Tab-separated table of C-alpha atoms in Angstrom:
chain	number	residue	atom	x	y	z
A	1	UNK	CA	183.061	39.412	67.676
A	2	UNK	CA	185.334	42.414	68.754
A	3	UNK	CA	182.952	44.935	70.440
A	4	UNK	CA	183.888	48.329	69.749
A	5	UNK	CA	182.135	51.378	71.520
A	6	UNK	CA	179.859	53.283	68.816
A	7	UNK	CA	181.028	57.269	68.238
A	8	UNK	CA	178.103	59.320	66.713
A	9	UNK	CA	179.222	63.006	65.957
A	10	UNK	CA	176.603	65.291	64.607
A	11	UNK	CA	176.977	68.597	62.516
A	12	UNK	CA	174.906	72.063	61.966
A	13	UNK	CA	175.270	73.232	58.740
A	14	UNK	CA	173.878	76.823	57.373
A	15	UNK	CA	171.124	76.575	54.867
A	16	UNK	CA	172.083	77.157	51.242
A	17	UNK	CA	170.207	78.854	49.186
A	18	UNK	CA	168.974	75.873	46.529
A	19	UNK	CA	169.100	76.742	42.626
A	20	UNK	CA	165.780	74.644	42.041
A	21	UNK	CA	163.705	76.808	45.163
A	22	UNK	CA	160.440	78.529	44.177
A	23	UNK	CA	161.966	81.959	44.419
A	24	UNK	CA	164.997	81.008	42.122
A	25	UNK	CA	163.295	82.074	39.024
A	26	UNK	CA	164.586	84.758	36.156
A	27	UNK	CA	163.242	88.169	35.432
A	28	UNK	CA	162.342	88.226	39.149
A	29	UNK	CA	162.313	92.263	39.902
A	30	UNK	CA	164.119	94.158	42.515
A	31	UNK	CA	163.316	93.601	45.646
A	32	UNK	CA	161.574	90.172	44.874
A	33	UNK	CA	161.531	87.081	47.385
A	34	UNK	CA	164.747	86.227	45.712
A	35	UNK	CA	166.778	89.055	47.188
A	36	UNK	CA	165.129	88.494	50.496
A	37	UNK	CA	166.022	84.679	50.733
A	38	UNK	CA	169.837	85.396	49.837
A	39	UNK	CA	169.390	88.434	52.750
A	40	UNK	CA	168.144	85.852	55.099
A	41	UNK	CA	170.627	83.164	53.784
A	42	UNK	CA	173.228	85.768	54.609
A	43	UNK	CA	171.987	86.889	57.690
A	44	UNK	CA	172.220	83.228	58.800
A	45	UNK	CA	175.402	82.504	57.844
A	46	UNK	CA	176.566	85.606	59.776
A	47	UNK	CA	175.237	84.615	63.193
A	48	UNK	CA	176.267	81.347	62.647
A	49	UNK	CA	179.931	82.780	62.674
A	50	UNK	CA	179.632	85.065	65.277
A	51	UNK	CA	178.000	81.686	67.495
A	52	UNK	CA	181.331	80.070	66.145
A	53	UNK	CA	183.965	82.639	67.113
A	54	UNK	CA	181.843	83.346	70.839
A	55	UNK	CA	184.127	82.011	73.669
A	56	UNK	CA	183.418	78.630	74.884
A	57	UNK	CA	182.871	78.390	78.755
A	58	UNK	CA	186.196	77.056	80.543
A	59	UNK	CA	185.511	74.308	82.751
A	60	UNK	CA	188.045	74.000	85.249
A	61	UNK	CA	190.455	71.278	86.214
A	62	UNK	CA	189.284	68.832	88.372
A	63	UNK	CA	190.406	69.282	92.138
A	64	UNK	CA	193.111	67.267	94.116
A	65	UNK	CA	190.159	66.535	96.423
A	66	UNK	CA	186.461	66.205	96.539
A	67	UNK	CA	186.279	68.252	99.685
A	68	UNK	CA	187.621	71.582	100.403
A	69	UNK	CA	187.711	73.857	103.655
A	70	UNK	CA	185.195	71.492	105.348
A	71	UNK	CA	182.625	71.938	102.522
A	72	UNK	CA	182.111	69.960	98.787
A	73	UNK	CA	184.330	70.957	96.461
A	74	UNK	CA	180.594	72.240	94.215
A	75	UNK	CA	181.427	72.359	90.640
A	76	UNK	CA	181.350	70.784	87.188
A	77	UNK	CA	185.035	69.655	86.168
A	78	UNK	CA	187.463	68.780	83.427
A	79	UNK	CA	189.108	65.460	84.391
A	80	UNK	CA	188.786	62.570	86.440
A	81	UNK	CA	189.084	62.426	90.304
A	82	UNK	CA	192.058	60.326	91.752
A	83	UNK	CA	189.800	59.056	94.572
A	84	UNK	CA	186.366	60.053	96.424
A	85	UNK	CA	186.941	60.942	99.797
A	86	UNK	CA	184.719	62.442	101.963
A	87	UNK	CA	186.811	62.350	105.471
A	88	UNK	CA	187.420	66.144	105.160
A	89	UNK	CA	183.721	67.271	105.563
A	90	UNK	CA	183.030	69.206	108.989
A	91	UNK	CA	180.558	71.882	110.162
A	92	UNK	CA	177.174	71.068	108.418
A	93	UNK	CA	178.326	68.472	106.652
A	94	UNK	CA	179.927	66.305	109.791
A	95	UNK	CA	178.524	63.129	109.495
A	96	UNK	CA	178.706	60.214	112.456
A	97	UNK	CA	180.067	56.559	111.878
A	98	UNK	CA	176.824	55.222	111.718
A	99	UNK	CA	175.074	57.650	109.359
A	100	UNK	CA	177.912	57.185	107.162
A	101	UNK	CA	177.411	53.058	107.310
A	102	UNK	CA	173.658	53.428	106.781
A	103	UNK	CA	173.646	56.320	103.586
A	104	UNK	CA	177.199	56.297	102.186
A	105	UNK	CA	176.912	54.803	98.236
A	106	UNK	CA	178.974	53.841	96.169
A	107	UNK	CA	178.463	52.551	92.023
A	108	UNK	CA	180.085	51.501	88.807
A	109	UNK	CA	178.091	51.371	85.684
A	110	UNK	CA	179.424	50.460	82.355
A	111	UNK	CA	177.656	50.669	79.352
A	112	UNK	CA	178.622	49.030	76.163
A	113	UNK	CA	177.333	49.768	72.666
A	114	UNK	CA	177.920	47.607	69.553
A	115	UNK	CA	176.097	47.469	66.023
A	116	UNK	CA	174.005	44.262	67.140
A	117	UNK	CA	173.206	44.897	70.926
A	118	UNK	CA	174.136	47.093	74.122
A	119	UNK	CA	175.405	45.833	77.196
A	120	UNK	CA	174.850	47.374	80.019
A	121	UNK	CA	175.617	46.371	83.860
A	122	UNK	CA	176.369	47.793	87.516
A	123	UNK	CA	177.388	47.079	91.059
A	124	UNK	CA	176.302	49.216	93.993
A	125	UNK	CA	177.294	49.359	97.456
A	126	UNK	CA	174.450	51.372	99.764
A	127	UNK	CA	176.115	50.695	102.706
A	128	UNK	CA	173.305	48.464	104.757
A	129	UNK	CA	173.439	46.415	101.644
A	130	UNK	CA	174.860	45.776	97.684
A	131	UNK	CA	173.080	44.322	94.378
A	132	UNK	CA	174.330	44.532	90.714
A	133	UNK	CA	172.280	44.278	87.562
A	134	UNK	CA	173.137	42.865	83.960
A	135	UNK	CA	171.521	43.285	80.802
A	136	UNK	CA	171.960	42.836	77.306
A	137	UNK	CA	169.634	44.680	74.605
A	138	UNK	CA	169.212	43.153	71.127
A	139	UNK	CA	168.796	46.321	69.061
A	140	UNK	CA	168.017	44.465	65.802
A	141	UNK	CA	165.195	42.690	66.993
A	142	UNK	CA	164.640	45.209	70.003
A	143	UNK	CA	164.528	42.393	72.710
A	144	UNK	CA	166.281	41.858	75.926
A	145	UNK	CA	168.589	38.422	75.777
A	146	UNK	CA	169.407	39.075	79.477
A	147	UNK	CA	167.842	40.923	82.372
A	148	UNK	CA	169.107	39.453	85.282
A	149	UNK	CA	169.409	41.455	89.076
A	150	UNK	CA	170.670	40.402	92.130
A	151	UNK	CA	170.644	41.687	95.855
A	152	UNK	CA	173.737	40.488	98.273
A	153	UNK	CA	174.760	40.390	101.699
A	154	UNK	CA	176.054	43.461	103.156
A	155	UNK	CA	180.143	43.217	103.751
A	156	UNK	CA	180.530	39.614	102.155
A	157	UNK	CA	179.104	39.835	98.410
A	158	UNK	CA	180.751	43.240	97.100
A	159	UNK	CA	183.379	45.506	97.197
A	160	UNK	CA	183.157	49.057	95.255
A	161	UNK	CA	186.324	51.347	95.133
A	162	UNK	CA	186.527	54.671	96.176
A	163	UNK	CA	188.682	55.560	92.822
A	164	UNK	CA	186.324	55.884	90.038
A	165	UNK	CA	189.138	55.021	87.116
A	166	UNK	CA	192.738	54.968	87.800
A	167	UNK	CA	193.685	52.162	90.632
A	168	UNK	CA	189.737	50.624	90.346
A	169	UNK	CA	189.024	47.385	91.246
A	170	UNK	CA	185.103	46.606	92.343
A	171	UNK	CA	183.377	43.846	92.265
A	172	UNK	CA	180.098	41.932	93.018
A	173	UNK	CA	179.805	37.828	93.721
A	174	UNK	CA	176.719	36.125	94.254
A	175	UNK	CA	174.336	33.832	93.252
A	176	UNK	CA	175.562	32.767	89.670
A	177	UNK	CA	176.459	36.488	89.233
A	178	UNK	CA	179.742	37.592	89.115
A	179	UNK	CA	181.040	41.116	88.266
A	180	UNK	CA	184.250	42.989	88.115
A	181	UNK	CA	185.921	46.297	86.888
A	182	UNK	CA	189.831	46.605	87.676
A	183	UNK	CA	192.123	49.101	86.026
A	184	UNK	CA	194.527	46.034	86.066
A	185	UNK	CA	196.788	47.870	83.034
A	186	UNK	CA	197.828	51.184	82.246
A	187	UNK	CA	194.936	53.234	80.725
A	188	UNK	CA	192.553	49.946	81.000
A	189	UNK	CA	189.576	49.144	82.608
A	190	UNK	CA	188.806	45.174	82.514
A	191	UNK	CA	185.291	44.187	82.627
A	192	UNK	CA	184.174	40.900	83.724
A	193	UNK	CA	180.622	39.546	83.829
A	194	UNK	CA	178.850	36.321	84.029
A	195	UNK	CA	175.516	35.446	84.653
A	196	UNK	CA	175.068	31.876	85.007
A	197	UNK	CA	175.157	30.239	81.757
A	198	UNK	CA	173.120	33.299	79.695
A	199	UNK	CA	176.193	35.391	79.625
A	200	UNK	CA	180.072	35.447	79.709
A	201	UNK	CA	181.719	39.077	78.697
A	202	UNK	CA	185.386	39.635	78.630
A	203	UNK	CA	185.846	43.345	77.549
A	204	UNK	CA	188.659	45.841	77.713
A	205	UNK	CA	188.044	49.872	77.974
A	206	UNK	CA	190.889	52.045	76.824
A	207	UNK	CA	190.587	54.944	79.596
A	208	UNK	CA	190.542	58.435	78.568
A	209	UNK	CA	193.706	60.815	78.733
A	210	UNK	CA	193.856	63.881	80.436
A	211	UNK	CA	190.757	66.320	80.680
A	212	UNK	CA	188.576	63.616	78.758
A	213	UNK	CA	186.143	63.100	81.468
A	214	UNK	CA	183.653	65.151	83.214
A	215	UNK	CA	183.583	65.257	87.250
A	216	UNK	CA	180.762	66.850	89.053
A	217	UNK	CA	180.212	67.414	93.016
A	218	UNK	CA	177.905	69.016	94.704
A	219	UNK	CA	176.017	68.798	98.273
A	220	UNK	CA	172.564	66.849	98.285
A	221	UNK	CA	169.641	68.496	100.044
A	222	UNK	CA	166.562	67.049	102.413
A	223	UNK	CA	168.596	65.383	104.566
A	224	UNK	CA	171.569	64.112	102.240
A	225	UNK	CA	175.028	65.023	102.112
A	226	UNK	CA	177.373	65.183	99.704
A	227	UNK	CA	177.764	63.564	95.885
A	228	UNK	CA	180.210	63.540	93.344
A	229	UNK	CA	180.264	61.526	89.857
A	230	UNK	CA	182.757	60.765	87.188
A	231	UNK	CA	181.307	60.265	83.392
A	232	UNK	CA	183.480	59.194	80.622
A	233	UNK	CA	182.043	58.246	76.916
A	234	UNK	CA	182.820	56.916	73.278
A	235	UNK	CA	185.610	54.731	74.666
A	236	UNK	CA	187.357	52.437	72.930
A	237	UNK	CA	186.162	48.904	73.905
A	238	UNK	CA	187.283	45.493	72.534
A	239	UNK	CA	186.750	42.009	74.040
A	240	UNK	CA	184.064	38.812	73.667
Protein backbone atom coordinates (compact mmCIF):
# COMPACT_ATOMS: atom_id res chain seq x y z
CA UNK A 1 0.00 0.00 0.00
CA UNK A 2 1.22 3.52 -0.69
CA UNK A 3 2.83 5.04 2.39
CA UNK A 4 1.86 8.53 3.46
CA UNK A 5 3.56 10.60 6.12
CA UNK A 6 1.19 11.17 9.04
CA UNK A 7 0.42 14.76 9.91
CA UNK A 8 -0.76 15.56 13.40
CA UNK A 9 -1.92 18.95 14.57
CA UNK A 10 -2.81 20.15 18.05
CA UNK A 11 -5.04 23.09 18.84
CA UNK A 12 -5.50 24.79 22.19
CA UNK A 13 -8.98 25.90 23.16
CA UNK A 14 -9.85 28.19 26.02
CA UNK A 15 -12.23 26.32 28.42
CA UNK A 16 -15.81 27.45 28.16
CA UNK A 17 -18.24 27.72 31.06
CA UNK A 18 -20.39 24.57 31.14
CA UNK A 19 -24.12 24.76 31.86
CA UNK A 20 -23.92 21.54 33.85
CA UNK A 21 -21.12 22.80 36.10
CA UNK A 22 -22.02 22.72 39.85
CA UNK A 23 -21.62 26.49 39.90
CA UNK A 24 -24.27 26.91 37.19
CA UNK A 25 -27.26 26.88 39.48
CA UNK A 26 -30.12 29.32 39.62
CA UNK A 27 -30.78 31.70 42.49
CA UNK A 28 -27.08 32.22 43.26
CA UNK A 29 -26.59 35.49 45.10
CA UNK A 30 -24.42 38.26 43.68
CA UNK A 31 -20.75 37.50 44.15
CA UNK A 32 -21.42 33.73 44.16
CA UNK A 33 -18.97 31.20 42.63
CA UNK A 34 -20.94 31.43 39.37
CA UNK A 35 -19.89 35.04 38.89
CA UNK A 36 -16.31 34.20 39.89
CA UNK A 37 -16.18 31.34 37.38
CA UNK A 38 -17.46 33.61 34.62
CA UNK A 39 -14.90 36.26 35.54
CA UNK A 40 -12.08 33.69 35.48
CA UNK A 41 -13.20 32.46 32.06
CA UNK A 42 -13.28 35.99 30.69
CA UNK A 43 -9.77 36.58 32.05
CA UNK A 44 -8.55 33.40 30.36
CA UNK A 45 -10.04 34.51 27.05
CA UNK A 46 -8.42 37.95 27.33
CA UNK A 47 -5.05 36.36 28.17
CA UNK A 48 -5.34 33.93 25.26
CA UNK A 49 -6.18 36.76 22.85
CA UNK A 50 -3.20 38.78 24.05
CA UNK A 51 -0.93 35.77 23.57
CA UNK A 52 -2.33 35.20 20.09
CA UNK A 53 -1.83 38.84 19.08
CA UNK A 54 1.72 39.02 20.46
CA UNK A 55 4.29 39.31 17.65
CA UNK A 56 5.95 35.94 17.04
CA UNK A 57 9.76 35.63 16.83
CA UNK A 58 10.97 35.96 13.26
CA UNK A 59 13.42 33.28 12.14
CA UNK A 60 15.82 34.82 9.60
CA UNK A 61 16.27 33.23 6.18
CA UNK A 62 19.03 30.68 5.73
CA UNK A 63 22.43 32.19 4.79
CA UNK A 64 24.15 31.44 1.52
CA UNK A 65 26.93 29.53 3.31
CA UNK A 66 27.66 27.90 6.67
CA UNK A 67 30.79 30.03 7.10
CA UNK A 68 30.85 33.80 7.60
CA UNK A 69 34.08 35.77 8.04
CA UNK A 70 36.01 32.60 8.86
CA UNK A 71 33.56 31.46 11.57
CA UNK A 72 30.43 29.31 11.65
CA UNK A 73 27.36 31.37 10.70
CA UNK A 74 25.84 30.54 14.09
CA UNK A 75 22.05 30.68 14.38
CA UNK A 76 18.76 29.05 13.48
CA UNK A 77 17.29 29.84 10.10
CA UNK A 78 14.24 29.24 7.92
CA UNK A 79 15.09 27.40 4.74
CA UNK A 80 17.49 24.78 3.46
CA UNK A 81 21.20 25.15 2.78
CA UNK A 82 22.26 24.44 -0.77
CA UNK A 83 25.51 22.92 0.43
CA UNK A 84 27.47 22.40 3.65
CA UNK A 85 31.03 23.55 2.94
CA UNK A 86 33.44 24.30 5.83
CA UNK A 87 36.42 25.25 3.64
CA UNK A 88 36.26 28.91 4.64
CA UNK A 89 36.86 28.33 8.37
CA UNK A 90 39.94 30.14 9.67
CA UNK A 91 41.61 31.29 12.88
CA UNK A 92 40.42 29.30 15.88
CA UNK A 93 38.29 27.15 13.59
CA UNK A 94 41.03 26.17 11.15
CA UNK A 95 41.87 22.45 11.09
CA UNK A 96 44.50 20.35 9.30
CA UNK A 97 43.65 17.98 6.47
CA UNK A 98 44.36 14.96 8.71
CA UNK A 99 42.08 16.30 11.46
CA UNK A 100 39.27 16.79 8.94
CA UNK A 101 39.79 13.28 7.59
CA UNK A 102 39.43 11.76 11.05
CA UNK A 103 36.69 14.03 12.41
CA UNK A 104 34.48 15.31 9.60
CA UNK A 105 31.09 13.57 9.82
CA UNK A 106 28.23 13.51 7.36
CA UNK A 107 24.90 11.74 7.63
CA UNK A 108 21.51 11.46 5.98
CA UNK A 109 18.46 10.22 7.91
CA UNK A 110 14.91 9.56 6.73
CA UNK A 111 11.90 8.53 8.81
CA UNK A 112 8.65 7.44 7.16
CA UNK A 113 5.50 7.15 9.24
CA UNK A 114 2.46 5.06 8.33
CA UNK A 115 -0.61 3.95 10.27
CA UNK A 116 0.77 0.40 10.40
CA UNK A 117 4.52 0.94 10.69
CA UNK A 118 7.41 3.37 11.04
CA UNK A 119 10.55 3.07 8.93
CA UNK A 120 13.84 4.70 9.83
CA UNK A 121 17.11 4.57 7.92
CA UNK A 122 20.41 6.41 8.00
CA UNK A 123 23.82 6.48 6.34
CA UNK A 124 26.80 7.91 8.22
CA UNK A 125 30.34 8.77 7.11
CA UNK A 126 32.62 9.57 10.05
CA UNK A 127 35.75 10.06 7.95
CA UNK A 128 37.76 7.04 9.02
CA UNK A 129 34.84 4.63 8.43
CA UNK A 130 31.15 4.52 7.54
CA UNK A 131 28.03 2.76 8.72
CA UNK A 132 24.28 2.46 8.12
CA UNK A 133 21.14 1.22 9.82
CA UNK A 134 17.55 0.39 8.93
CA UNK A 135 14.62 -0.46 11.18
CA UNK A 136 10.92 -1.15 10.63
CA UNK A 137 8.63 -0.89 13.65
CA UNK A 138 5.21 -2.55 13.57
CA UNK A 139 2.99 0.02 15.29
CA UNK A 140 0.03 -2.35 15.64
CA UNK A 141 1.90 -5.23 17.29
CA UNK A 142 4.61 -3.00 18.81
CA UNK A 143 7.48 -5.13 17.53
CA UNK A 144 10.54 -4.58 15.33
CA UNK A 145 10.15 -6.33 11.99
CA UNK A 146 13.59 -5.24 10.76
CA UNK A 147 16.54 -4.10 12.88
CA UNK A 148 19.71 -4.06 10.78
CA UNK A 149 23.05 -2.30 11.24
CA UNK A 150 26.07 -2.62 8.98
CA UNK A 151 29.58 -1.15 9.20
CA UNK A 152 31.37 -0.45 5.95
CA UNK A 153 34.90 0.05 4.62
CA UNK A 154 36.36 3.58 4.60
CA UNK A 155 36.22 5.25 1.20
CA UNK A 156 34.67 2.22 -0.50
CA UNK A 157 31.17 1.41 0.70
CA UNK A 158 29.51 4.80 1.18
CA UNK A 159 29.24 8.29 -0.25
CA UNK A 160 27.51 11.07 1.67
CA UNK A 161 26.49 14.24 -0.12
CA UNK A 162 27.42 17.74 1.08
CA UNK A 163 23.98 18.82 -0.13
CA UNK A 164 21.15 18.25 2.38
CA UNK A 165 18.29 18.03 -0.16
CA UNK A 166 18.60 19.86 -3.47
CA UNK A 167 21.03 17.92 -5.66
CA UNK A 168 21.74 15.35 -2.94
CA UNK A 169 22.96 11.84 -3.72
CA UNK A 170 23.99 9.59 -0.84
CA UNK A 171 24.45 5.83 -0.80
CA UNK A 172 25.69 2.86 1.22
CA UNK A 173 26.28 -0.62 -0.22
CA UNK A 174 27.87 -3.50 1.63
CA UNK A 175 27.15 -7.05 2.85
CA UNK A 176 23.54 -7.25 1.69
CA UNK A 177 22.53 -3.72 2.69
CA UNK A 178 21.82 -1.29 -0.15
CA UNK A 179 20.61 2.23 0.69
CA UNK A 180 20.31 5.25 -1.57
CA UNK A 181 18.85 8.77 -1.27
CA UNK A 182 18.79 10.86 -4.42
CA UNK A 183 17.24 14.11 -5.55
CA UNK A 184 16.72 12.76 -9.07
CA UNK A 185 13.66 14.88 -9.93
CA UNK A 186 12.56 18.42 -9.01
CA UNK A 187 11.28 18.65 -5.42
CA UNK A 188 11.56 14.88 -4.96
CA UNK A 189 13.89 12.75 -2.83
CA UNK A 190 13.96 9.12 -3.98
CA UNK A 191 14.54 6.60 -1.19
CA UNK A 192 15.75 3.09 -2.00
CA UNK A 193 16.43 0.53 0.73
CA UNK A 194 17.10 -3.18 0.52
CA UNK A 195 18.25 -5.42 3.36
CA UNK A 196 18.72 -8.94 2.02
CA UNK A 197 15.34 -10.66 1.83
CA UNK A 198 14.01 -8.76 4.88
CA UNK A 199 13.15 -5.43 3.30
CA UNK A 200 12.61 -3.84 -0.08
CA UNK A 201 11.56 -0.18 -0.04
CA UNK A 202 11.02 2.24 -2.90
CA UNK A 203 9.63 5.62 -1.86
CA UNK A 204 9.48 9.25 -2.93
CA UNK A 205 9.42 12.21 -0.54
CA UNK A 206 8.02 15.48 -1.84
CA UNK A 207 10.56 18.07 -0.71
CA UNK A 208 9.52 21.25 1.12
CA UNK A 209 9.57 24.61 -0.61
CA UNK A 210 11.00 27.91 0.57
CA UNK A 211 11.19 28.28 4.34
CA UNK A 212 9.59 24.96 5.30
CA UNK A 213 12.96 23.58 6.45
CA UNK A 214 14.78 24.52 9.65
CA UNK A 215 18.55 24.97 9.55
CA UNK A 216 20.80 25.25 12.60
CA UNK A 217 24.52 26.19 12.53
CA UNK A 218 26.89 26.55 15.44
CA UNK A 219 30.27 25.79 17.00
CA UNK A 220 31.16 22.60 18.88
CA UNK A 221 33.15 22.80 22.11
CA UNK A 222 35.43 20.26 23.81
CA UNK A 223 37.81 19.75 20.90
CA UNK A 224 35.21 19.93 18.14
CA UNK A 225 34.81 22.56 15.46
CA UNK A 226 31.41 23.34 13.91
CA UNK A 227 28.06 21.74 13.15
CA UNK A 228 25.19 22.25 10.73
CA UNK A 229 21.90 20.40 10.38
CA UNK A 230 18.78 20.73 8.24
CA UNK A 231 15.44 19.37 9.43
CA UNK A 232 12.16 18.91 7.59
CA UNK A 233 8.97 17.11 8.61
CA UNK A 234 5.43 16.18 7.54
CA UNK A 235 6.50 15.53 3.94
CA UNK A 236 4.10 13.87 1.57
CA UNK A 237 5.38 10.37 0.84
CA UNK A 238 4.44 7.73 -1.69
CA UNK A 239 5.87 4.32 -2.46
CA UNK A 240 5.91 0.64 -1.59
